[in-house]
XYZ file of C-alpha atoms in Angstrom:
249
model
C -7.433 -17.864 18.172
C -5.541 -19.606 15.392
C -8.400 -21.288 13.653
C -10.695 -21.002 10.677
C -13.358 -19.702 12.956
C -11.016 -17.111 14.377
C -10.168 -15.841 10.968
C -13.781 -15.767 9.965
C -14.481 -13.472 12.931
C -11.618 -11.198 11.943
C -12.500 -10.991 8.309
C -16.194 -10.523 8.981
C -15.537 -7.522 11.258
C -12.949 -6.088 8.883
C -15.100 -6.289 5.798
C -17.933 -4.604 7.666
C -15.575 -1.807 8.809
C -13.919 -1.292 5.485
C -17.116 -1.538 3.487
C -18.766 1.083 5.762
C -15.889 3.487 6.480
C -14.716 3.716 2.825
C -18.135 4.485 1.362
C -17.324 8.130 0.662
C -14.201 7.036 -1.203
C -16.088 4.347 -3.017
C -18.571 6.960 -4.219
C -15.752 9.269 -5.326
C -14.177 6.439 -7.320
C -17.567 5.609 -8.845
C -18.002 9.168 -9.913
C -14.662 9.127 -11.784
C -15.295 5.744 -13.400
C -18.800 6.601 -14.430
C -17.502 9.758 -16.085
C -14.894 7.755 -17.889
C -17.466 5.266 -19.230
C -19.822 8.024 -20.298
C -16.948 9.586 -22.273
C -16.185 6.312 -24.048
C -13.189 5.512 -21.950
C -11.925 2.268 -20.439
C -10.933 1.419 -16.828
C -7.354 0.394 -16.926
C -6.558 -1.895 -13.893
C -3.092 -2.768 -12.639
C -1.534 -4.578 -9.717
C 1.594 -6.655 -9.048
C 1.925 -9.840 -7.065
C -1.242 -10.765 -5.151
C -2.548 -7.258 -5.908
C -3.131 -8.469 -9.494
C -6.274 -10.115 -7.962
C -7.727 -6.629 -7.808
C -7.205 -6.062 -11.497
C -8.987 -9.394 -12.147
C -11.934 -8.153 -10.052
C -12.152 -4.991 -12.167
C -11.570 -6.312 -15.656
C -13.332 -9.143 -17.528
C -15.559 -10.800 -14.890
C -19.295 -11.498 -14.754
C -21.217 -8.534 -13.377
C -18.358 -6.162 -14.165
C -17.853 -3.456 -16.734
C -17.034 -4.503 -20.283
C -14.955 -1.281 -20.893
C -12.134 -2.527 -18.600
C -8.630 -3.776 -19.286
C -6.130 -5.585 -17.097
C -2.524 -4.500 -17.345
C -0.062 -7.226 -16.209
C 3.673 -7.733 -15.996
C 3.069 -10.627 -18.415
C 2.298 -7.969 -21.091
C 6.105 -7.494 -21.330
C 6.274 -10.980 -22.838
C 2.859 -11.267 -24.551
C 2.945 -7.931 -26.302
C 6.487 -6.541 -25.714
C 8.590 -9.381 -27.078
C 10.555 -9.866 -23.962
C 11.875 -13.299 -22.964
C 9.895 -15.255 -20.415
C 12.917 -15.089 -18.098
C 12.155 -11.391 -17.453
C 9.272 -12.553 -15.253
C 11.417 -14.803 -13.059
C 11.892 -13.721 -9.459
C 10.085 -11.115 -7.236
C 12.214 -8.123 -8.100
C 10.442 -6.835 -11.230
C 7.700 -5.037 -9.231
C 10.482 -3.013 -7.542
C 12.012 -1.850 -10.882
C 10.708 1.548 -11.827
C 12.150 1.396 -15.339
C 9.531 -1.105 -16.418
C 6.563 1.324 -15.839
C 6.700 3.330 -19.021
C 6.983 0.185 -21.102
C 3.897 -1.311 -19.565
C 2.012 1.951 -20.253
C 3.285 1.981 -23.904
C 2.181 -1.632 -24.440
C -1.389 -1.061 -23.122
C -4.270 0.036 -25.347
C -4.753 3.296 -23.572
C -7.056 6.155 -24.625
C -7.127 9.751 -23.467
C -10.370 9.303 -21.602
C -9.186 6.200 -19.601
C -8.917 6.116 -15.810
C -6.472 3.838 -13.938
C -7.201 1.718 -10.869
C -3.916 0.754 -9.213
C -3.635 -1.714 -6.376
C -0.668 -2.092 -4.029
C -0.991 -3.109 -0.375
C 2.309 -1.437 0.609
C 2.040 1.322 -2.021
C 5.814 1.861 -2.017
C 7.378 -0.451 -4.587
C 9.332 1.315 -7.364
C 7.258 0.007 -10.304
C 3.875 0.862 -8.849
C 4.959 4.392 -7.830
C 6.606 5.077 -11.264
C 3.614 3.710 -13.036
C 1.301 6.085 -11.116
C 3.626 8.982 -11.749
C 3.748 8.279 -15.481
C -0.027 7.823 -15.703
C -0.591 11.099 -14.033
C 1.884 12.836 -16.292
C -0.248 11.630 -19.203
C -3.327 13.305 -17.792
C -5.209 10.295 -16.466
C -6.963 10.116 -13.124
C -5.741 7.434 -10.675
C -7.697 5.478 -8.135
C -5.560 3.641 -5.568
C -6.293 0.748 -3.287
C -3.708 0.386 -0.537
C -3.225 -0.250 3.153
C -2.920 3.096 4.891
C -1.446 1.508 7.972
C 1.271 -0.337 6.072
C 2.191 2.423 3.680
C 2.490 4.909 6.590
C 4.995 2.617 8.378
C 7.412 1.951 5.552
C 9.785 3.975 3.379
C 9.282 4.290 -0.372
C 11.413 2.122 -2.599
C 11.037 4.772 -5.470
C 13.935 7.270 -5.973
C 11.551 10.115 -5.508
C 10.496 8.922 -2.042
C 6.824 9.188 -3.197
C 4.149 6.633 -2.423
C 1.046 5.516 -4.356
C -1.332 7.062 -1.868
C 0.250 10.464 -2.370
C -0.238 10.360 -6.181
C -3.819 9.211 -6.519
C -6.910 11.321 -7.074
C -8.926 8.854 -4.967
C -7.462 6.620 -2.279
C -9.293 3.607 -0.749
C -7.941 2.013 2.360
C -8.199 -1.775 2.270
C -7.965 -1.876 6.061
C -5.077 -4.465 6.089
C -2.723 -4.184 9.040
C 1.079 -3.750 8.727
C 2.306 -7.020 7.124
C -1.217 -7.846 5.860
C -1.771 -10.937 8.083
C -4.115 -10.666 11.141
C -3.554 -13.571 13.520
C -0.296 -13.479 15.481
C 1.742 -16.618 15.887
C 3.452 -17.570 19.156
C 6.952 -17.504 17.745
C 6.476 -14.334 15.735
C 4.832 -13.591 12.380
C 1.206 -13.961 11.571
C -1.275 -15.756 9.330
C -4.633 -14.781 7.857
C -3.887 -12.216 5.157
C -6.791 -9.914 4.291
C -5.844 -7.358 1.646
C -7.065 -9.367 -1.334
C -10.454 -9.949 0.347
C -11.085 -6.369 1.298
C -9.774 -5.089 -2.102
C -12.270 -7.448 -3.789
C -15.080 -5.990 -1.629
C -14.161 -2.406 -2.510
C -13.896 -3.223 -6.215
C -17.403 -4.730 -6.193
C -18.773 -1.868 -4.208
C -17.301 0.638 -6.741
C -18.752 -1.445 -9.664
C -22.185 -1.403 -8.117
C -22.089 2.332 -7.589
C -20.856 2.916 -11.185
C -23.766 0.873 -12.542
C -26.204 2.818 -10.351
C -25.017 6.028 -11.992
C -25.220 4.568 -15.517
C -28.730 3.369 -14.765
C -29.735 6.909 -13.903
C -28.500 7.953 -17.382
C -30.711 5.395 -19.092
C -29.669 3.246 -22.117
C -27.865 -0.072 -22.303
C -25.420 -1.058 -19.587
C -22.019 -2.343 -20.741
C -22.011 -5.209 -18.159
C -20.650 -8.693 -18.550
C -22.860 -11.747 -18.118
C -21.273 -15.024 -17.033
C -19.896 -16.803 -20.063
C -21.191 -19.985 -18.554
C -24.892 -19.231 -18.853
C -26.947 -19.557 -22.025
C -26.501 -16.510 -24.220
C -23.647 -15.118 -22.060
C -20.907 -15.320 -24.555
C -23.108 -13.809 -27.328
C -24.180 -10.943 -25.073
C -20.599 -10.208 -24.049
C -19.197 -10.290 -27.652
C -21.742 -7.687 -28.873
C -20.542 -5.226 -26.171
C -16.881 -6.132 -26.446
C -16.979 -5.394 -30.162
C -17.824 -1.790 -29.334
C -14.428 -1.519 -27.602
C -12.400 -3.429 -30.205
C -8.717 -2.647 -29.879
C -9.280 -1.046 -26.464
C -9.625 -4.051 -24.240
C -7.704 -7.369 -23.931
C -8.751 -10.637 -22.440
C -5.720 -12.772 -21.745
C -5.071 -15.838 -19.477
């Protein structure tokens, strides 16, 4: 049924399925990230297009880990000196030559782990970025649609896909094309990948915190900046990671 109620039924069932069936992968990702934080590392999060929403779930939000950093295509302009025009159009995420520059511009440490989101998992930039990150010795956690990535060819010269390169892969459960409710004349509405990716990101965060709690000591967790004392609390922890994390618009 093409309605808000129909989509609610779809997304309710899908989040339950993804949240349950991906638990082993959630725990594997949490193990990797908890180890990174214990070693003084930072979680580097990256996604292009709507998948940038996943990076925003990981880095710099209330209830999340302070040792986290969002890598963005805008970094080419903000930190790399490129003209704003480089961001025009949708083709940049398909360009593998940009990947190394993004890595060079990021405040990356040897202990850092990367969380990379791409629904299709086949665009040239995402694949090249994962390849480069792996070549530098970092672990990669990928969030992607298994169904979609299995049904399309890679746009990277190597023919590789994100899911083939990651140490841990989480399936966001999105169907081929992302949208879930078929239209009479073809096509569909009701995209789901951003919603299920956010669920997985929060599940991972909760599991990381559970592991850090078992260790004892202070938790490097953000409070909302919009509650009394929130900004002060956050600044104290952010100062421990000075030069390692960025908070941009």
